[in-house]
Amino acid sequence: MASIRFHREGLALEVRGLRVSLGETEVLRGIDLHVPKGRIVAVIGPNGSGKTTLLRCLLGLQKPSAGEIRLFGQPLGPEVLGRVGYVPQRLSLDRSFLLSVREFLALRLRETRHWIWWRRSTLDLHLRGLLPGHDLGPLLDRPVAGLSGGQLQRVLVAFSLIGSPELLLLDEPTAGVDAPGEQSFYELIASVHRERQLSVVLVSHDLSMVYRHACRVYALNGVICCEGTPEEVMNADSLRQAYGMHFTPYHHDHGPGHHHHPGEGG
């Protein structure tokens, strides 16, 4: 019994028997998932498999029809959700959204809510500290709506880290980002993870990045089709359970920078 208690105390996130129905469709059918503290856990699966619905449940935005979610050993609620950061798949902004990166981030920080009265140098020093080793300085004067996909995702990571969360949820964070920007983004996440000892749930189609960074992988398609280490899950039989018979197997080449991407078919 003591070992079970220790195991649960070491979890950032525990999901048991989670079911979600949207209209007449049961989108999630009995999901069990565990995220150890300080580790990166990935959720993969085809479009429509319930990945975003799962994240909405974890954020308290979608009420399950059955099951239990515990964050850091506590039931889901406003207090414990304050320990969670979130990076969305994309943020669509109209060009008329005129806030600069500096203003966008400052409005979120409790201590800089009255940033208009701050000296710019003091404010910038505070904001640059959000991503140590990844200087936001060159972006601070840029309008948020004018950033490239990769630049915007870096800003959203900084935004998500405000308040020093202990668990970071990432929903397809490199959608619409080019290949160099994608690699740079995942290196940023790996760096933040190491520096802050964050627990991370990564929803991603990029299986090469999942293989490289995750300690555990859950393949989801309404149910958990398979789970385990990247080596255990990311093989032809396991992936076909999640993606279907027409899925092209994933091949991992241990040569530097050489990764084959699977054909996901949607």
Coordinates of C-alpha atoms in Angstrom, one line a residue:
M1 CA 0.0 0.0 0.0
A2 CA 2.9 2.4 0.8
S3 CA 4.3 2.0 -2.7
I4 CA 0.9 2.8 -4.3
R5 CA 0.6 5.9 -2.1
F6 CA 4.1 7.1 -3.0
H7 CA 3.3 6.5 -6.7
R8 CA 0.2 8.7 -6.5
E9 CA 2.0 11.4 -4.6
G10 CA 4.5 11.5 -7.5
L11 CA 1.9 12.3 -10.1
A12 CA 1.2 15.7 -11.5
L13 CA -1.9 14.4 -13.3
E14 CA -4.1 11.4 -12.9
V15 CA -7.1 10.6 -15.2
R16 CA -9.3 7.6 -14.4
G17 CA -12.2 6.3 -16.4
L18 CA -12.8 9.6 -18.2
R19 CA -15.8 9.6 -20.5
V20 CA -17.1 12.5 -22.5
S21 CA -20.2 12.7 -24.7
L22 CA -20.8 15.5 -27.2
G23 CA -24.4 15.2 -28.3
E24 CA -25.0 11.6 -29.3
T25 CA -21.3 10.8 -29.8
E26 CA -19.2 9.4 -27.0
V27 CA -15.8 11.1 -27.8
L28 CA -13.8 9.7 -24.9
R29 CA -14.6 6.2 -23.7
G30 CA -12.9 5.3 -20.4
I31 CA -9.5 7.1 -20.5
D32 CA -6.8 6.3 -18.0
L33 CA -3.7 8.5 -18.1
H34 CA -0.9 9.3 -15.6
V35 CA 1.8 12.1 -15.8
P36 CA 4.6 11.8 -13.3
K37 CA 5.9 15.0 -11.9
G38 CA 8.7 16.6 -13.9
R39 CA 8.2 14.4 -17.0
I40 CA 7.1 14.9 -20.6
V41 CA 4.1 12.7 -21.6
A42 CA 2.8 12.8 -25.2
V43 CA -0.7 12.1 -26.5
I44 CA -0.9 11.2 -30.2
G45 CA -3.7 10.1 -32.4
P46 CA -5.6 11.1 -35.6
N47 CA -7.8 14.1 -36.1
G48 CA -11.1 13.6 -34.3
S49 CA -9.6 11.1 -31.8
G50 CA -10.5 13.2 -28.8
K51 CA -7.1 14.8 -28.0
T52 CA -8.4 18.4 -27.8
T53 CA -11.5 17.2 -25.8
L54 CA -9.1 15.6 -23.3
L55 CA -7.2 18.9 -22.9
R56 CA -10.4 20.8 -22.5
C57 CA -11.3 18.5 -19.6
L58 CA -7.9 18.9 -18.0
L59 CA -8.4 22.7 -18.2
G60 CA -11.9 22.5 -16.7
L61 CA -13.6 23.7 -19.9
Q62 CA -15.4 20.5 -20.7
K63 CA -17.4 18.6 -18.1
P64 CA -16.9 14.8 -18.3
S65 CA -19.9 12.5 -18.2
A66 CA -18.0 10.1 -16.0
G67 CA -14.5 9.6 -14.5
E68 CA -12.1 11.5 -12.4
I69 CA -9.3 14.0 -12.9
R70 CA -6.8 14.8 -10.2
L71 CA -4.1 17.5 -10.5
F72 CA -1.2 17.1 -8.0
G73 CA -3.4 14.7 -6.0
Q74 CA -6.4 17.2 -5.8
P75 CA -9.7 17.3 -7.5
L76 CA -10.0 19.7 -10.4
G77 CA -10.9 23.2 -9.2
P78 CA -9.9 26.9 -9.6
E79 CA -7.1 26.7 -7.0
V80 CA -5.3 23.7 -8.5
L81 CA -5.9 24.9 -12.1
G82 CA -3.8 28.0 -11.2
R83 CA -0.8 25.6 -11.3
V84 CA -1.4 24.8 -14.9
G85 CA -0.1 26.6 -18.0
Y86 CA -1.6 26.2 -21.5
V87 CA -0.2 26.8 -25.0
P88 CA -3.0 26.6 -27.6
Q89 CA -2.8 25.1 -31.1
R90 CA -3.0 28.5 -32.6
L91 CA -4.1 32.0 -31.8
S92 CA -5.9 33.8 -34.6
L93 CA -5.6 37.5 -34.3
D94 CA -7.0 40.2 -36.5
R95 CA -4.5 42.7 -37.9
S96 CA -6.4 45.4 -36.0
F97 CA -5.1 43.8 -32.7
L98 CA -2.6 46.5 -32.0
L99 CA -1.0 45.4 -28.7
S100 CA 2.7 44.9 -28.8
V101 CA 4.3 41.8 -27.3
R102 CA 5.5 44.0 -24.4
E103 CA 1.9 45.2 -23.7
F104 CA 0.4 41.7 -24.2
L105 CA 2.7 40.1 -21.7
A106 CA 2.6 43.0 -19.2
L107 CA -1.2 42.9 -19.0
R108 CA -1.0 39.3 -17.8
L109 CA 1.6 39.8 -15.1
R110 CA 0.1 40.8 -11.7
E111 CA 3.0 43.0 -10.8
T112 CA 3.0 44.8 -14.1
R113 CA -0.7 45.4 -14.6
H114 CA -0.1 49.1 -14.3
W115 CA 2.8 48.8 -16.7
I116 CA 2.0 52.2 -18.3
W117 CA 3.6 53.9 -15.3
W118 CA 6.8 51.7 -15.4
R119 CA 10.0 52.7 -17.0
R120 CA 10.4 50.7 -20.1
S121 CA 13.9 49.4 -19.2
T122 CA 12.5 48.0 -15.9
L123 CA 9.5 46.4 -17.6
D124 CA 11.7 44.8 -20.3
L125 CA 14.1 43.4 -17.8
H126 CA 11.1 41.8 -16.0
L127 CA 9.6 40.4 -19.2
R128 CA 12.9 39.0 -20.5
G129 CA 13.2 36.9 -17.4
L130 CA 10.2 34.9 -18.5
L131 CA 12.3 32.7 -20.8
P132 CA 15.8 32.7 -19.5
G133 CA 18.3 31.9 -22.3
H134 CA 15.7 32.7 -25.0
D135 CA 15.7 36.5 -25.4
L136 CA 12.3 38.0 -26.0
G137 CA 13.9 41.4 -26.3
P138 CA 13.8 41.7 -30.2
L139 CA 10.1 40.9 -30.1
L140 CA 8.9 43.2 -27.4
D141 CA 8.2 46.2 -29.7
R142 CA 6.5 44.0 -32.4
P143 CA 2.7 43.9 -32.7
V144 CA 1.5 40.5 -31.6
A145 CA -0.7 40.3 -34.7
G146 CA 2.3 40.7 -37.0
L147 CA 4.4 37.9 -35.6
S148 CA 5.3 34.8 -37.6
G149 CA 3.9 31.4 -36.4
G150 CA 7.1 30.5 -34.7
Q151 CA 7.5 33.9 -33.0
L152 CA 3.9 33.9 -31.8
Q153 CA 4.3 30.4 -30.3
R154 CA 7.4 31.6 -28.4
V155 CA 5.4 34.5 -27.0
L156 CA 2.5 32.2 -26.0
V157 CA 5.0 29.9 -24.2
A158 CA 6.2 33.0 -22.3
F159 CA 2.6 33.9 -21.6
S160 CA 1.8 30.4 -20.3
L161 CA 4.7 30.5 -17.9
I162 CA 3.5 33.6 -16.2
G163 CA 2.6 32.6 -12.6
S164 CA 5.2 29.8 -12.6
P165 CA 2.9 26.8 -13.5
E166 CA 4.0 23.3 -12.5
L167 CA 2.1 21.5 -15.3
L168 CA 2.2 22.7 -19.0
L169 CA -0.4 21.6 -21.5
L170 CA 0.6 21.9 -25.2
D171 CA -2.1 21.4 -27.9
E172 CA -0.4 20.9 -31.3
P173 CA 1.8 23.8 -30.5
T174 CA 3.6 23.9 -33.9
A175 CA 0.6 23.8 -36.2
G176 CA 1.3 26.2 -39.0
V177 CA 5.0 26.6 -38.0
D178 CA 7.7 25.9 -40.6
A179 CA 10.2 23.1 -40.1
P180 CA 13.1 25.2 -38.7
G181 CA 10.7 27.0 -36.4
E182 CA 9.2 23.7 -35.3
Q183 CA 12.5 22.3 -34.2
S184 CA 13.4 25.6 -32.5
F185 CA 10.1 25.5 -30.6
Y186 CA 10.6 22.0 -29.3
E187 CA 14.1 22.8 -28.2
L188 CA 12.7 25.8 -26.3
I189 CA 10.1 23.5 -24.6
A190 CA 12.9 21.0 -23.7
S191 CA 15.0 23.8 -22.3
V192 CA 12.1 25.2 -20.2
H193 CA 11.3 21.7 -19.0
R194 CA 14.9 21.1 -17.8
E195 CA 15.2 24.5 -16.2
R196 CA 11.9 24.5 -14.4
Q197 CA 11.4 20.8 -13.8
L198 CA 7.9 21.2 -15.3
S199 CA 5.5 18.4 -15.9
V200 CA 4.4 18.5 -19.6
V201 CA 1.5 17.0 -21.5
L202 CA 2.3 17.3 -25.2
V203 CA -0.4 16.7 -27.9
S204 CA 1.4 16.4 -31.2
H205 CA 1.3 15.0 -34.7
D206 CA 5.1 15.3 -34.9
L207 CA 6.1 11.8 -34.0
S208 CA 9.8 12.5 -34.4
M209 CA 9.6 15.2 -31.7
V210 CA 7.5 12.9 -29.5
Y211 CA 10.1 10.2 -29.9
R212 CA 12.9 12.6 -29.0
H213 CA 11.4 14.3 -26.0
A214 CA 8.6 12.2 -24.4
C215 CA 9.2 9.7 -21.6
R216 CA 5.8 8.1 -22.2
V217 CA 3.3 8.1 -25.1
Y218 CA -0.4 7.5 -25.1
A219 CA -2.0 6.7 -28.5
L220 CA -5.6 7.9 -28.4
N221 CA -8.5 7.2 -30.7
G222 CA -11.6 7.5 -28.4
V223 CA -9.9 5.0 -26.1
I224 CA -6.2 4.5 -25.2
C225 CA -5.2 2.1 -28.0
C226 CA -1.7 1.6 -26.5
E227 CA 0.7 3.3 -24.1
G228 CA 4.3 2.9 -23.1
T229 CA 7.7 4.3 -23.9
P230 CA 8.2 5.8 -27.3
E231 CA 10.0 2.6 -28.4
E232 CA 7.1 0.5 -27.3
V233 CA 4.3 2.6 -28.8
M234 CA 5.8 3.9 -32.0
N235 CA 5.9 0.8 -34.0
A236 CA 3.7 -0.3 -36.9
D237 CA 1.3 -2.5 -35.0
S238 CA 0.7 0.0 -32.2
L239 CA 0.3 3.0 -34.5
R240 CA -2.1 1.1 -36.7
Q241 CA -4.3 0.5 -33.7
A242 CA -4.6 4.3 -33.2
Y243 CA -4.5 5.6 -36.8
G244 CA -6.0 2.7 -38.8
M245 CA -4.8 0.2 -41.3
H246 CA -3.7 2.7 -43.9
F247 CA -1.2 4.4 -41.6
T248 CA 2.4 4.5 -42.8
P249 CA 4.6 3.1 -40.1
Y250 CA 6.9 5.4 -38.2
H251 CA 10.6 4.8 -38.7
H252 CA 13.2 6.4 -36.4
D253 CA 16.7 6.8 -37.6
H254 CA 19.2 7.5 -34.9
G255 CA 21.4 9.5 -37.3
P256 CA 21.7 13.2 -36.4
G257 CA 18.7 15.2 -37.4
H258 CA 17.2 12.5 -39.6
H259 CA 13.6 11.6 -38.8
H260 CA 11.0 10.2 -41.1
H261 CA 7.5 11.5 -40.6
P262 CA 4.5 9.2 -40.9
G263 CA 1.6 9.6 -43.3
E264 CA -1.2 10.3 -40.9
G265 CA -4.0 10.7 -43.4
G266 CA -5.9 13.4 -41.3

